[in-house]
Amino acid sequence: MTSDTRPDEVGAVTPPGRRRPPGDRVALRGDLRSALPDAGAAVVVTALVFALLWARMESGASDTVAVMPFMDDPGTYWMYLLSQAFGWSGLLWAWGTVMLGLLLSGPRPARLPVSGQVLERWHRTTSLTTMALMFAHALMFAAELVRYETKVDWAQRLWVAFADTFVPGWYDSGTGKIAIPLGQGALYLAIPLGLLFYVRHRIGANTWRRLHRFVIVVYVLSVWHTLLYGTNVWYGEWPRTVLWLLQLPVAVLLLLRLLRPARRAERLGSPGGGVARPGWWVRAAGRVAVGAIVIGLVVVAVSGRDGGRDRPTHPPATAPHAQETD
């Protein structure tokens, strides 16, 4: 989830007497080391979110319990709470790394508290942390399913948990039929798109740059997954509104990045001005679409019509799905 522009992406010459690192693995190892403080901060945030979710469930104020009343025991469902906590910290880190990427690849403020090189490093390390948090979110969801499926032997419990969590289309209960494949799509796109940065010299900078643009799809899928399946934002109340509002700066930065890209070749120009007419119309349509999204986000925030459910008078009492049987 790195930015589109780097000095070494356009064939920068290595200064005399200085050799490049032997291969891309050095860069990845270096970024993994640099990501340790960032990952530590993510663990702290995850622990705080977990503690908050636990306290709310224990006090009876949890929206998760309002959606699924049988989950009123944090001691039993702690793995589900931990999955939620990893999910929220993962979405927060995804928001941050996307914002950094858009800031780096579009028009930058005249004065920044840190250099572009530091921002670039933060972008790479938060990207790595985001991938780890997404995987941890899925892994803890699978662990909860292993605990839940008590009517079958261990081998089948492990298979059912793996399939429900990681196999698209396998989970067959309620909103999860749509929401879980969206989350799986985000995870399965995030990892290769994020790691391709470290082999960009082998696949070519232009190829990497084109593929990297799909990172925004990862973020959209993640937010969509949360809006559909996040029980903490299930109802049309302030937490859901805040989640929608957080998408506004992302959309605005994306629009600015499209209107004023850092690379001259990506500027729109006039029809036929060095760009094939179909390509020009595609670029223009993209800018119009993102502008419409910005307006739509403002309308959602102002109107309060954010797709949230009404809180029922008599909450449901069913389990998320029927247990597997031999």
JSON list of C-alpha atoms in Angstrom, two decimals, residues 146-267:
[
{"chain": "A", "resi": 146, "resn": "VAL", "atom": "CA", "xyz": [-13.52, -23.71, 16.05]},
{"chain": "A", "resi": 147, "resn": "ARG", "atom": "CA", "xyz": [-14.69, -23.10, 19.61]},
{"chain": "A", "resi": 148, "resn": "TYR", "atom": "CA", "xyz": [-18.32, -22.77, 18.50]},
{"chain": "A", "resi": 149, "resn": "GLU", "atom": "CA", "xyz": [-18.59, -25.97, 16.46]},
{"chain": "A", "resi": 150, "resn": "THR", "atom": "CA", "xyz": [-18.82, -28.42, 19.36]},
{"chain": "A", "resi": 151, "resn": "LYS", "atom": "CA", "xyz": [-20.95, -31.12, 17.72]},
{"chain": "A", "resi": 152, "resn": "VAL", "atom": "CA", "xyz": [-18.28, -32.45, 15.36]},
{"chain": "A", "resi": 153, "resn": "ASP", "atom": "CA", "xyz": [-14.78, -33.84, 15.79]},
{"chain": "A", "resi": 154, "resn": "TRP", "atom": "CA", "xyz": [-11.70, -31.64, 15.81]},
{"chain": "A", "resi": 155, "resn": "ALA", "atom": "CA", "xyz": [-10.73, -32.29, 12.20]},
{"chain": "A", "resi": 156, "resn": "GLN", "atom": "CA", "xyz": [-14.14, -31.19, 10.95]},
{"chain": "A", "resi": 157, "resn": "ARG", "atom": "CA", "xyz": [-14.18, -28.22, 13.33]},
{"chain": "A", "resi": 158, "resn": "LEU", "atom": "CA", "xyz": [-10.88, -27.02, 11.90]},
{"chain": "A", "resi": 159, "resn": "TRP", "atom": "CA", "xyz": [-12.08, -27.53, 8.33]},
{"chain": "A", "resi": 160, "resn": "VAL", "atom": "CA", "xyz": [-15.41, -25.76, 8.88]},
{"chain": "A", "resi": 161, "resn": "ALA", "atom": "CA", "xyz": [-13.68, -22.82, 10.58]},
{"chain": "A", "resi": 162, "resn": "PHE", "atom": "CA", "xyz": [-11.10, -22.57, 7.80]},
{"chain": "A", "resi": 163, "resn": "ALA", "atom": "CA", "xyz": [-13.69, -22.81, 5.03]},
{"chain": "A", "resi": 164, "resn": "ASP", "atom": "CA", "xyz": [-16.12, -20.34, 6.62]},
{"chain": "A", "resi": 165, "resn": "THR", "atom": "CA", "xyz": [-13.31, -17.84, 7.17]},
{"chain": "A", "resi": 166, "resn": "PHE", "atom": "CA", "xyz": [-11.05, -18.20, 4.16]},
{"chain": "A", "resi": 167, "resn": "VAL", "atom": "CA", "xyz": [-13.02, -19.86, 1.33]},
{"chain": "A", "resi": 168, "resn": "PRO", "atom": "CA", "xyz": [-15.16, -17.35, -0.61]},
{"chain": "A", "resi": 169, "resn": "GLY", "atom": "CA", "xyz": [-18.82, -18.30, -0.72]},
{"chain": "A", "resi": 170, "resn": "TRP", "atom": "CA", "xyz": [-18.59, -20.99, 1.95]},
{"chain": "A", "resi": 171, "resn": "TYR", "atom": "CA", "xyz": [-20.09, -19.01, 4.84]},
{"chain": "A", "resi": 172, "resn": "ASP", "atom": "CA", "xyz": [-23.84, -19.33, 4.38]},
{"chain": "A", "resi": 173, "resn": "SER", "atom": "CA", "xyz": [-25.50, -17.40, 7.18]},
{"chain": "A", "resi": 174, "resn": "GLY", "atom": "CA", "xyz": [-27.29, -14.05, 7.03]},
{"chain": "A", "resi": 175, "resn": "THR", "atom": "CA", "xyz": [-25.43, -10.91, 6.04]},
{"chain": "A", "resi": 176, "resn": "GLY", "atom": "CA", "xyz": [-22.18, -12.86, 6.17]},
{"chain": "A", "resi": 177, "resn": "LYS", "atom": "CA", "xyz": [-23.02, -14.38, 2.78]},
{"chain": "A", "resi": 178, "resn": "ILE", "atom": "CA", "xyz": [-22.04, -11.02, 1.28]},
{"chain": "A", "resi": 179, "resn": "ALA", "atom": "CA", "xyz": [-19.93, -9.36, 3.97]},
{"chain": "A", "resi": 180, "resn": "ILE", "atom": "CA", "xyz": [-17.43, -12.17, 4.52]},
{"chain": "A", "resi": 181, "resn": "PRO", "atom": "CA", "xyz": [-16.51, -12.55, 0.82]},
{"chain": "A", "resi": 182, "resn": "LEU", "atom": "CA", "xyz": [-15.96, -8.78, 0.75]},
{"chain": "A", "resi": 183, "resn": "GLY", "atom": "CA", "xyz": [-13.55, -9.08, 3.66]},
{"chain": "A", "resi": 184, "resn": "GLN", "atom": "CA", "xyz": [-11.85, -12.06, 2.05]},
{"chain": "A", "resi": 185, "resn": "GLY", "atom": "CA", "xyz": [-11.43, -10.07, -1.15]},
{"chain": "A", "resi": 186, "resn": "ALA", "atom": "CA", "xyz": [-9.83, -7.23, 0.79]},
{"chain": "A", "resi": 187, "resn": "LEU", "atom": "CA", "xyz": [-7.40, -9.61, 2.51]},
{"chain": "A", "resi": 188, "resn": "TYR", "atom": "CA", "xyz": [-6.48, -11.53, -0.63]},
{"chain": "A", "resi": 189, "resn": "LEU", "atom": "CA", "xyz": [-5.84, -8.33, -2.58]},
{"chain": "A", "resi": 190, "resn": "ALA", "atom": "CA", "xyz": [-4.03, -6.47, 0.22]},
{"chain": "A", "resi": 191, "resn": "ILE", "atom": "CA", "xyz": [-1.22, -8.96, 0.69]},
{"chain": "A", "resi": 192, "resn": "PRO", "atom": "CA", "xyz": [0.00, -9.29, -2.92]},
{"chain": "A", "resi": 193, "resn": "LEU", "atom": "CA", "xyz": [-0.60, -5.64, -3.76]},
{"chain": "A", "resi": 194, "resn": "GLY", "atom": "CA", "xyz": [1.29, -4.54, -0.66]},
{"chain": "A", "resi": 195, "resn": "LEU", "atom": "CA", "xyz": [4.22, -6.91, -1.13]},
{"chain": "A", "resi": 196, "resn": "LEU", "atom": "CA", "xyz": [4.61, -6.26, -4.87]},
{"chain": "A", "resi": 197, "resn": "PHE", "atom": "CA", "xyz": [6.40, -3.05, -3.91]},
{"chain": "A", "resi": 198, "resn": "TYR", "atom": "CA", "xyz": [9.40, -5.11, -2.87]},
{"chain": "A", "resi": 199, "resn": "VAL", "atom": "CA", "xyz": [9.74, -6.77, -6.28]},
{"chain": "A", "resi": 200, "resn": "ARG", "atom": "CA", "xyz": [8.95, -3.67, -8.33]},
{"chain": "A", "resi": 201, "resn": "HIS", "atom": "CA", "xyz": [12.40, -3.71, -9.98]},
{"chain": "A", "resi": 202, "resn": "ARG", "atom": "CA", "xyz": [11.68, -7.19, -11.30]},
{"chain": "A", "resi": 203, "resn": "ILE", "atom": "CA", "xyz": [8.16, -6.61, -12.61]},
{"chain": "A", "resi": 204, "resn": "GLY", "atom": "CA", "xyz": [8.83, -3.06, -13.78]},
{"chain": "A", "resi": 205, "resn": "ALA", "atom": "CA", "xyz": [7.88, 0.24, -12.19]},
{"chain": "A", "resi": 206, "resn": "ASN", "atom": "CA", "xyz": [5.01, 0.88, -14.61]},
{"chain": "A", "resi": 207, "resn": "THR", "atom": "CA", "xyz": [3.48, -2.55, -13.99]},
{"chain": "A", "resi": 208, "resn": "TRP", "atom": "CA", "xyz": [3.77, -2.10, -10.24]},
{"chain": "A", "resi": 209, "resn": "ARG", "atom": "CA", "xyz": [2.27, 1.38, -10.44]},
{"chain": "A", "resi": 210, "resn": "ARG", "atom": "CA", "xyz": [-0.74, 0.18, -12.43]},
{"chain": "A", "resi": 211, "resn": "LEU", "atom": "CA", "xyz": [-1.37, -2.71, -10.03]},
{"chain": "A", "resi": 212, "resn": "HIS", "atom": "CA", "xyz": [-0.85, -0.53, -7.00]},
{"chain": "A", "resi": 213, "resn": "ARG", "atom": "CA", "xyz": [-3.78, 1.68, -7.93]},
{"chain": "A", "resi": 214, "resn": "PHE", "atom": "CA", "xyz": [-6.08, -1.19, -6.98]},
{"chain": "A", "resi": 215, "resn": "VAL", "atom": "CA", "xyz": [-5.09, -0.70, -3.33]},
{"chain": "A", "resi": 216, "resn": "ILE", "atom": "CA", "xyz": [-7.99, 1.73, -3.02]},
{"chain": "A", "resi": 217, "resn": "VAL", "atom": "CA", "xyz": [-10.26, -1.22, -3.88]},
{"chain": "A", "resi": 218, "resn": "VAL", "atom": "CA", "xyz": [-8.88, -3.04, -0.83]},
{"chain": "A", "resi": 219, "resn": "TYR", "atom": "CA", "xyz": [-9.84, -0.13, 1.36]},
{"chain": "A", "resi": 220, "resn": "VAL", "atom": "CA", "xyz": [-13.32, 0.18, -0.16]},
{"chain": "A", "resi": 221, "resn": "LEU", "atom": "CA", "xyz": [-13.95, -3.54, 0.36]},
{"chain": "A", "resi": 222, "resn": "SER", "atom": "CA", "xyz": [-12.77, -3.26, 3.97]},
{"chain": "A", "resi": 223, "resn": "VAL", "atom": "CA", "xyz": [-15.13, -0.39, 4.75]},
{"chain": "A", "resi": 224, "resn": "TRP", "atom": "CA", "xyz": [-18.00, -2.10, 2.94]},
{"chain": "A", "resi": 225, "resn": "HIS", "atom": "CA", "xyz": [-17.34, -5.29, 4.92]},
{"chain": "A", "resi": 226, "resn": "THR", "atom": "CA", "xyz": [-17.46, -3.29, 8.16]},
{"chain": "A", "resi": 227, "resn": "LEU", "atom": "CA", "xyz": [-20.64, -1.42, 7.29]},
{"chain": "A", "resi": 228, "resn": "LEU", "atom": "CA", "xyz": [-22.40, -4.66, 6.41]},
{"chain": "A", "resi": 229, "resn": "TYR", "atom": "CA", "xyz": [-21.11, -6.92, 9.18]},
{"chain": "A", "resi": 230, "resn": "GLY", "atom": "CA", "xyz": [-19.73, -4.78, 11.99]},
{"chain": "A", "resi": 231, "resn": "THR", "atom": "CA", "xyz": [-22.13, -5.21, 14.89]},
{"chain": "A", "resi": 232, "resn": "ASN", "atom": "CA", "xyz": [-20.63, -2.13, 16.57]},
{"chain": "A", "resi": 233, "resn": "VAL", "atom": "CA", "xyz": [-21.93, -0.04, 13.64]},
{"chain": "A", "resi": 234, "resn": "TRP", "atom": "CA", "xyz": [-24.98, -2.18, 12.95]},
{"chain": "A", "resi": 235, "resn": "TYR", "atom": "CA", "xyz": [-27.56, 0.43, 13.89]},
{"chain": "A", "resi": 236, "resn": "GLY", "atom": "CA", "xyz": [-28.08, 3.86, 12.35]},
{"chain": "A", "resi": 237, "resn": "GLU", "atom": "CA", "xyz": [-26.50, 5.70, 15.27]},
{"chain": "A", "resi": 238, "resn": "TRP", "atom": "CA", "xyz": [-23.43, 7.87, 15.87]},
{"chain": "A", "resi": 239, "resn": "PRO", "atom": "CA", "xyz": [-20.72, 5.16, 15.54]},
{"chain": "A", "resi": 240, "resn": "ARG", "atom": "CA", "xyz": [-21.91, 4.39, 12.02]},
{"chain": "A", "resi": 241, "resn": "THR", "atom": "CA", "xyz": [-22.09, 8.10, 11.18]},
{"chain": "A", "resi": 242, "resn": "VAL", "atom": "CA", "xyz": [-18.51, 8.59, 12.37]},
{"chain": "A", "resi": 243, "resn": "LEU", "atom": "CA", "xyz": [-17.36, 5.71, 10.18]},
{"chain": "A", "resi": 244, "resn": "TRP", "atom": "CA", "xyz": [-19.00, 7.34, 7.17]},
{"chain": "A", "resi": 245, "resn": "LEU", "atom": "CA", "xyz": [-17.48, 10.74, 8.03]},
{"chain": "A", "resi": 246, "resn": "LEU", "atom": "CA", "xyz": [-13.98, 9.23, 8.18]},
{"chain": "A", "resi": 247, "resn": "GLN", "atom": "CA", "xyz": [-14.33, 8.34, 4.52]},
{"chain": "A", "resi": 248, "resn": "LEU", "atom": "CA", "xyz": [-14.77, 11.99, 3.53]},
{"chain": "A", "resi": 249, "resn": "PRO", "atom": "CA", "xyz": [-11.08, 13.00, 3.85]},
{"chain": "A", "resi": 250, "resn": "VAL", "atom": "CA", "xyz": [-10.09, 9.85, 1.93]},
{"chain": "A", "resi": 251, "resn": "ALA", "atom": "CA", "xyz": [-12.45, 10.73, -0.91]},
{"chain": "A", "resi": 252, "resn": "VAL", "atom": "CA", "xyz": [-11.35, 14.38, -0.95]},
{"chain": "A", "resi": 253, "resn": "LEU", "atom": "CA", "xyz": [-7.66, 13.44, -1.08]},
{"chain": "A", "resi": 254, "resn": "LEU", "atom": "CA", "xyz": [-8.38, 10.91, -3.82]},
{"chain": "A", "resi": 255, "resn": "LEU", "atom": "CA", "xyz": [-10.19, 13.59, -5.82]},
{"chain": "A", "resi": 256, "resn": "LEU", "atom": "CA", "xyz": [-7.28, 16.01, -5.38]},
{"chain": "A", "resi": 257, "resn": "ARG", "atom": "CA", "xyz": [-4.84, 13.28, -6.37]},
{"chain": "A", "resi": 258, "resn": "LEU", "atom": "CA", "xyz": [-6.83, 12.69, -9.59]},
{"chain": "A", "resi": 259, "resn": "LEU", "atom": "CA", "xyz": [-7.22, 16.38, -10.37]},
{"chain": "A", "resi": 260, "resn": "ARG", "atom": "CA", "xyz": [-3.59, 17.25, -9.60]},
{"chain": "A", "resi": 261, "resn": "PRO", "atom": "CA", "xyz": [-1.50, 14.08, -9.89]},
{"chain": "A", "resi": 262, "resn": "ALA", "atom": "CA", "xyz": [2.18, 14.26, -9.03]},
{"chain": "A", "resi": 263, "resn": "ARG", "atom": "CA", "xyz": [3.17, 12.57, -12.30]},
{"chain": "A", "resi": 264, "resn": "ARG", "atom": "CA", "xyz": [2.75, 14.74, -15.39]},
{"chain": "A", "resi": 265, "resn": "ALA", "atom": "CA", "xyz": [1.72, 11.73, -17.51]},
{"chain": "A", "resi": 266, "resn": "GLU", "atom": "CA", "xyz": [-1.37, 11.24, -15.35]},
{"chain": "A", "resi": 267, "resn": "ARG", "atom": "CA", "xyz": [-2.73, 14.75, -15.80]}
]
